[in-house]
């Protein structure tokens, strides 16, 4: 009898199947506000070459003295590849040949960090479809939460190639809600409404800086390509940022993690190898810092409390 009922229901279920793709998931719960840090932070970065060694090192130079960080990186590495011990992390030996390296699983579960920053590989659509991005984001975020009740989890939103067929700026604008926040972190945020993943909107900031440059609003900068690396022959790298791009992303991390305006922060920094990084002019640095802060404040999932907003200080 039960089998017969199931067979009778089958045509109705099949008829409803085309409608399933139009059913939207429940809205994300709002993020609880976070108290602004009163001291320095200890931070763990898990990701790939869009984290790199230089950006976290720049962040440490912008942050109050005593800021500490560790990382585990790869090249184009997914969160799944970081999690599963049998999967290869491409360029593991070279990307982690630094004193900042610490095994991710041991580190994130240790409770030693005030903030754990996760990012997923790009192409993000592939990460979600083929590498179970949402599932592995949830695993890493839960591991961080299990380590200490005070640990904050962050999503570092990045970008796609400058020559993306759908348009670099278009992808940044369109992917944030549906993909980064919806599909990648949505299930985790709904499962943990009191301790969700907060947003570091670096992609949004990069796009805002690029627009300003191309509108003639940043001293000495005229195009989005000015934020991206070039090889020894001068050919443009359409995904990896140069020193100027790393500075923009580091400012964004600083603004969100410390809940402080980056206005007035230093602009002449060092790379992780101790060499002097290329820098914006003083005027351009001030213009970029203002754009970073204004863009960060437009995002509702950064977790700022009512006490946030002080000037950047060292």
PDB file of N, CA, C and O in Angstrom, residues 238-280:
ATOM      1  N   UNK A 238      46.613  38.359 -14.565  1.00  0.00           N
ATOM      2  CA  UNK A 238      45.224  38.815 -14.462  1.00  0.00           C
ATOM      3  C   UNK A 238      44.529  38.417 -13.165  1.00  0.00           C
ATOM      4  O   UNK A 238      43.355  38.741 -12.979  1.00  0.00           O
ATOM      5  N   UNK A 239      45.225  37.750 -12.252  1.00  0.00           N
ATOM      6  CA  UNK A 239      44.586  37.333 -11.002  1.00  0.00           C
ATOM      7  C   UNK A 239      45.378  37.740  -9.762  1.00  0.00           C
ATOM      8  O   UNK A 239      44.796  38.084  -8.734  1.00  0.00           O
ATOM      9  N   UNK A 240      46.713  37.740  -9.849  1.00  0.00           N
ATOM     10  CA  UNK A 240      47.529  37.992  -8.660  1.00  0.00           C
ATOM     11  C   UNK A 240      47.862  39.478  -8.526  1.00  0.00           C
ATOM     12  O   UNK A 240      48.234  40.128  -9.499  1.00  0.00           O
ATOM     13  N   UNK A 241      47.746  39.966  -7.311  1.00  0.00           N
ATOM     14  CA  UNK A 241      47.961  41.383  -7.054  1.00  0.00           C
ATOM     15  C   UNK A 241      49.439  41.690  -6.829  1.00  0.00           C
ATOM     16  O   UNK A 241      50.220  40.832  -6.433  1.00  0.00           O
ATOM     17  N   UNK A 242      49.791  42.941  -7.084  1.00  0.00           N
ATOM     18  CA  UNK A 242      51.145  43.421  -6.806  1.00  0.00           C
ATOM     19  C   UNK A 242      51.167  44.072  -5.421  1.00  0.00           C
ATOM     20  O   UNK A 242      50.233  43.908  -4.622  1.00  0.00           O
ATOM     21  N   UNK A 243      52.225  44.819  -5.133  1.00  0.00           N
ATOM     22  CA  UNK A 243      52.346  45.443  -3.812  1.00  0.00           C
ATOM     23  C   UNK A 243      51.200  46.416  -3.525  1.00  0.00           C
ATOM     24  O   UNK A 243      50.712  46.494  -2.390  1.00  0.00           O
ATOM     25  N   UNK A 244      50.781  47.164  -4.547  1.00  0.00           N
ATOM     26  CA  UNK A 244      49.693  48.118  -4.334  1.00  0.00           C
ATOM     27  C   UNK A 244      48.392  47.383  -4.024  1.00  0.00           C
ATOM     28  O   UNK A 244      47.634  47.776  -3.124  1.00  0.00           O
ATOM     29  N   UNK A 245      48.131  46.308  -4.768  1.00  0.00           N
ATOM     30  CA  UNK A 245      46.940  45.514  -4.488  1.00  0.00           C
ATOM     31  C   UNK A 245      46.992  44.881  -3.113  1.00  0.00           C
ATOM     32  O   UNK A 245      45.987  44.842  -2.387  1.00  0.00           O
ATOM     33  N   UNK A 246      48.168  44.373  -2.732  1.00  0.00           N
ATOM     34  CA  UNK A 246      48.312  43.770  -1.406  1.00  0.00           C
ATOM     35  C   UNK A 246      48.065  44.800  -0.309  1.00  0.00           C
ATOM     36  O   UNK A 246      47.481  44.488   0.739  1.00  0.00           O
ATOM     37  N   UNK A 247      48.496  46.031  -0.548  1.00  0.00           N
ATOM     38  CA  UNK A 247      48.265  47.097   0.425  1.00  0.00           C
ATOM     39  C   UNK A 247      46.767  47.369   0.578  1.00  0.00           C
ATOM     40  O   UNK A 247      46.260  47.510   1.703  1.00  0.00           O
ATOM     41  N   UNK A 248      46.052  47.415  -0.540  1.00  0.00           N
ATOM     42  CA  UNK A 248      44.603  47.635  -0.496  1.00  0.00           C
ATOM     43  C   UNK A 248      43.915  46.521   0.300  1.00  0.00           C
ATOM     44  O   UNK A 248      43.059  46.778   1.155  1.00  0.00           O
ATOM     45  N   UNK A 249      44.296  45.283   0.034  1.00  0.00           N
ATOM     46  CA  UNK A 249      43.674  44.151   0.719  1.00  0.00           C
ATOM     47  C   UNK A 249      44.056  44.133   2.197  1.00  0.00           C
ATOM     48  O   UNK A 249      43.225  43.821   3.062  1.00  0.00           O
ATOM     49  N   UNK A 250      45.297  44.481   2.512  1.00  0.00           N
ATOM     50  CA  UNK A 250      45.718  44.537   3.912  1.00  0.00           C
ATOM     51  C   UNK A 250      44.951  45.619   4.669  1.00  0.00           C
ATOM     52  O   UNK A 250      44.543  45.417   5.825  1.00  0.00           O
ATOM     53  N   UNK A 251      44.745  46.776   4.042  1.00  0.00           N
ATOM     54  CA  UNK A 251      43.942  47.829   4.669  1.00  0.00           C
ATOM     55  C   UNK A 251      42.527  47.333   4.965  1.00  0.00           C
ATOM     56  O   UNK A 251      41.947  47.643   6.017  1.00  0.00           O
ATOM     57  N   UNK A 252      41.972  46.562   4.033  1.00  0.00           N
ATOM     58  CA  UNK A 252      40.615  46.043   4.209  1.00  0.00           C
ATOM     59  C   UNK A 252      40.562  45.084   5.394  1.00  0.00           C
ATOM     60  O   UNK A 252      39.632  45.137   6.217  1.00  0.00           O
ATOM     61  N   UNK A 253      41.543  44.197   5.485  1.00  0.00           N
ATOM     62  CA  UNK A 253      41.613  43.295   6.638  1.00  0.00           C
ATOM     63  C   UNK A 253      41.731  44.092   7.938  1.00  0.00           C
ATOM     64  O   UNK A 253      41.051  43.790   8.928  1.00  0.00           O
ATOM     65  N   UNK A 254      42.602  45.087   7.934  1.00  0.00           N
ATOM     66  CA  UNK A 254      42.785  45.907   9.133  1.00  0.00           C
ATOM     67  C   UNK A 254      41.464  46.550   9.554  1.00  0.00           C
ATOM     68  O   UNK A 254      41.077  46.501  10.736  1.00  0.00           O
ATOM     69  N   UNK A 255      40.775  47.172   8.600  1.00  0.00           N
ATOM     70  CA  UNK A 255      39.545  47.895   8.918  1.00  0.00           C
ATOM     71  C   UNK A 255      38.499  46.978   9.541  1.00  0.00           C
ATOM     72  O   UNK A 255      37.830  47.351  10.515  1.00  0.00           O
ATOM     73  N   UNK A 256      38.356  45.766   8.993  1.00  0.00           N
ATOM     74  CA  UNK A 256      37.333  44.849   9.492  1.00  0.00           C
ATOM     75  C   UNK A 256      37.762  44.206  10.810  1.00  0.00           C
ATOM     76  O   UNK A 256      36.992  44.168  11.775  1.00  0.00           O
ATOM     77  N   UNK A 257      38.976  43.695  10.862  1.00  0.00           N
ATOM     78  CA  UNK A 257      39.412  42.974  12.063  1.00  0.00           C
ATOM     79  C   UNK A 257      39.488  43.886  13.284  1.00  0.00           C
ATOM     80  O   UNK A 257      39.066  43.509  14.383  1.00  0.00           O
ATOM     81  N   UNK A 258      40.032  45.083  13.087  1.00  0.00           N
ATOM     82  CA  UNK A 258      40.221  45.994  14.220  1.00  0.00           C
ATOM     83  C   UNK A 258      39.080  46.998  14.370  1.00  0.00           C
ATOM     84  O   UNK A 258      39.051  47.750  15.351  1.00  0.00           O
ATOM     85  N   UNK A 259      38.156  47.006  13.405  1.00  0.00           N
ATOM     86  CA  UNK A 259      37.022  47.931  13.435  1.00  0.00           C
ATOM     87  C   UNK A 259      37.498  49.372  13.593  1.00  0.00           C
ATOM     88  O   UNK A 259      36.953  50.156  14.380  1.00  0.00           O
ATOM     89  N   UNK A 260      38.512  49.716  12.820  1.00  0.00           N
ATOM     90  CA  UNK A 260      39.071  51.061  12.867  1.00  0.00           C
ATOM     91  C   UNK A 260      39.227  51.600  11.454  1.00  0.00           C
ATOM     92  O   UNK A 260      39.530  50.858  10.519  1.00  0.00           O
ATOM     93  N   UNK A 261      39.077  52.897  11.322  1.00  0.00           N
ATOM     94  CA  UNK A 261      39.366  53.535  10.046  1.00  0.00           C
ATOM     95  C   UNK A 261      40.853  53.405   9.740  1.00  0.00           C
ATOM     96  O   UNK A 261      41.695  53.598  10.620  1.00  0.00           O
ATOM     97  N   UNK A 262      41.200  53.106   8.485  1.00  0.00           N
ATOM     98  CA  UNK A 262      42.620  53.045   8.121  1.00  0.00           C
ATOM     99  C   UNK A 262      43.219  54.402   7.776  1.00  0.00           C
ATOM    100  O   UNK A 262      44.407  54.476   7.432  1.00  0.00           O
ATOM    101  N   UNK A 263      42.438  55.469   7.866  1.00  0.00           N
ATOM    102  CA  UNK A 263      42.955  56.796   7.532  1.00  0.00           C
ATOM    103  C   UNK A 263      44.138  57.149   8.431  1.00  0.00           C
ATOM    104  O   UNK A 263      44.062  57.050   9.656  1.00  0.00           O
ATOM    105  N   UNK A 264      45.228  57.527   7.797  1.00  0.00           N
ATOM    106  CA  UNK A 264      46.414  57.915   8.535  1.00  0.00           C
ATOM    107  C   UNK A 264      47.411  56.807   8.777  1.00  0.00           C
ATOM    108  O   UNK A 264      48.477  57.048   9.362  1.00  0.00           O
ATOM    109  N   UNK A 265      47.109  55.594   8.333  1.00  0.00           N
ATOM    110  CA  UNK A 265      48.058  54.498   8.519  1.00  0.00           C
ATOM    111  C   UNK A 265      49.267  54.662   7.594  1.00  0.00           C
ATOM    112  O   UNK A 265      49.191  55.332   6.562  1.00  0.00           O
ATOM    113  N   UNK A 266      50.390  54.032   7.927  1.00  0.00           N
ATOM    114  CA  UNK A 266      51.577  54.121   7.066  1.00  0.00           C
ATOM    115  C   UNK A 266      51.290  53.564   5.672  1.00  0.00           C
ATOM    116  O   UNK A 266      50.444  52.679   5.506  1.00  0.00           O
ATOM    117  N   UNK A 267      52.011  54.069   4.689  1.00  0.00           N
ATOM    118  CA  UNK A 267      51.829  53.556   3.330  1.00  0.00           C
ATOM    119  C   UNK A 267      53.121  52.994   2.741  1.00  0.00           C
ATOM    120  O   UNK A 267      53.085  52.356   1.690  1.00  0.00           O
ATOM    121  N   UNK A 268      54.236  53.196   3.396  1.00  0.00           N
ATOM    122  CA  UNK A 268      55.501  52.631   2.935  1.00  0.00           C
ATOM    123  C   UNK A 268      55.832  51.435   3.826  1.00  0.00           C
ATOM    124  O   UNK A 268      56.266  51.595   4.970  1.00  0.00           O
ATOM    125  N   UNK A 269      55.630  50.243   3.279  1.00  0.00           N
ATOM    126  CA  UNK A 269      55.754  49.015   4.053  1.00  0.00           C
ATOM    127  C   UNK A 269      56.802  48.096   3.439  1.00  0.00           C
ATOM    128  O   UNK A 269      57.373  48.391   2.388  1.00  0.00           O
ATOM    129  N   UNK A 270      57.018  46.983   4.101  1.00  0.00           N
ATOM    130  CA  UNK A 270      57.954  45.970   3.611  1.00  0.00           C
ATOM    131  C   UNK A 270      57.208  44.724   3.161  1.00  0.00           C
ATOM    132  O   UNK A 270      56.143  44.400   3.681  1.00  0.00           O
ATOM    133  N   UNK A 271      57.815  44.021   2.204  1.00  0.00           N
ATOM    134  CA  UNK A 271      57.335  42.694   1.835  1.00  0.00           C
ATOM    135  C   UNK A 271      57.776  41.696   2.907  1.00  0.00           C
ATOM    136  O   UNK A 271      58.569  42.016   3.792  1.00  0.00           O
ATOM    137  N   UNK A 272      57.299  40.477   2.782  1.00  0.00           N
ATOM    138  CA  UNK A 272      57.626  39.465   3.784  1.00  0.00           C
ATOM    139  C   UNK A 272      59.105  39.108   3.794  1.00  0.00           C
ATOM    140  O   UNK A 272      59.619  38.615   4.801  1.00  0.00           O
ATOM    141  N   UNK A 273      59.808  39.356   2.677  1.00  0.00           N
ATOM    142  CA  UNK A 273      61.244  39.055   2.637  1.00  0.00           C
ATOM    143  C   UNK A 273      62.100  40.199   3.163  1.00  0.00           C
ATOM    144  O   UNK A 273      63.332  40.135   3.130  1.00  0.00           O
ATOM    145  N   UNK A 274      61.467  41.262   3.643  1.00  0.00           N
ATOM    146  CA  UNK A 274      62.190  42.389   4.209  1.00  0.00           C
ATOM    147  C   UNK A 274      62.501  43.500   3.231  1.00  0.00           C
ATOM    148  O   UNK A 274      62.971  44.568   3.637  1.00  0.00           O
ATOM    149  N   UNK A 275      62.244  43.284   1.944  1.00  0.00           N
ATOM    150  CA  UNK A 275      62.499  44.328   0.952  1.00  0.00           C
ATOM    151  C   UNK A 275      61.381  45.364   0.982  1.00  0.00           C
ATOM    152  O   UNK A 275      60.262  45.091   1.433  1.00  0.00           O
ATOM    153  N   UNK A 276      61.698  46.556   0.497  1.00  0.00           N
ATOM    154  CA  UNK A 276      60.713  47.634   0.491  1.00  0.00           C
ATOM    155  C   UNK A 276      59.658  47.370  -0.579  1.00  0.00           C
ATOM    156  O   UNK A 276      59.982  47.101  -1.740  1.00  0.00           O
ATOM    157  N   UNK A 277      58.404  47.445  -0.194  1.00  0.00           N
ATOM    158  CA  UNK A 277      57.314  47.272  -1.152  1.00  0.00           C
ATOM    159  C   UNK A 277      57.117  48.550  -1.955  1.00  0.00           C
ATOM    160  O   UNK A 277      57.359  49.655  -1.460  1.00  0.00           O
ATOM    161  N   UNK A 278      56.695  48.396  -3.203  1.00  0.00           N
ATOM    162  CA  UNK A 278      56.276  49.561  -3.973  1.00  0.00           C
ATOM    163  C   UNK A 278      55.068  50.180  -3.277  1.00  0.00           C
ATOM    164  O   UNK A 278      54.219  49.465  -2.727  1.00  0.00           O
ATOM    165  N   UNK A 279      54.978  51.492  -3.307  1.00  0.00           N
ATOM    166  CA  UNK A 279      53.927  52.137  -2.522  1.00  0.00           C
ATOM    167  C   UNK A 279      53.206  53.211  -3.325  1.00  0.00           C
ATOM    168  O   UNK A 279      53.724  53.732  -4.320  1.00  0.00           O
ATOM    169  N   UNK A 280      52.006  53.529  -2.877  1.00  0.00           N
ATOM    170  CA  UNK A 280      51.268  54.670  -3.398  1.00  0.00           C
ATOM    171  C   UNK A 280      51.980  55.959  -2.994  1.00  0.00           C
ATOM    172  O   UNK A 280      52.748  55.991  -2.017  1.00  0.00           O
TER     173      UNK A 280
END
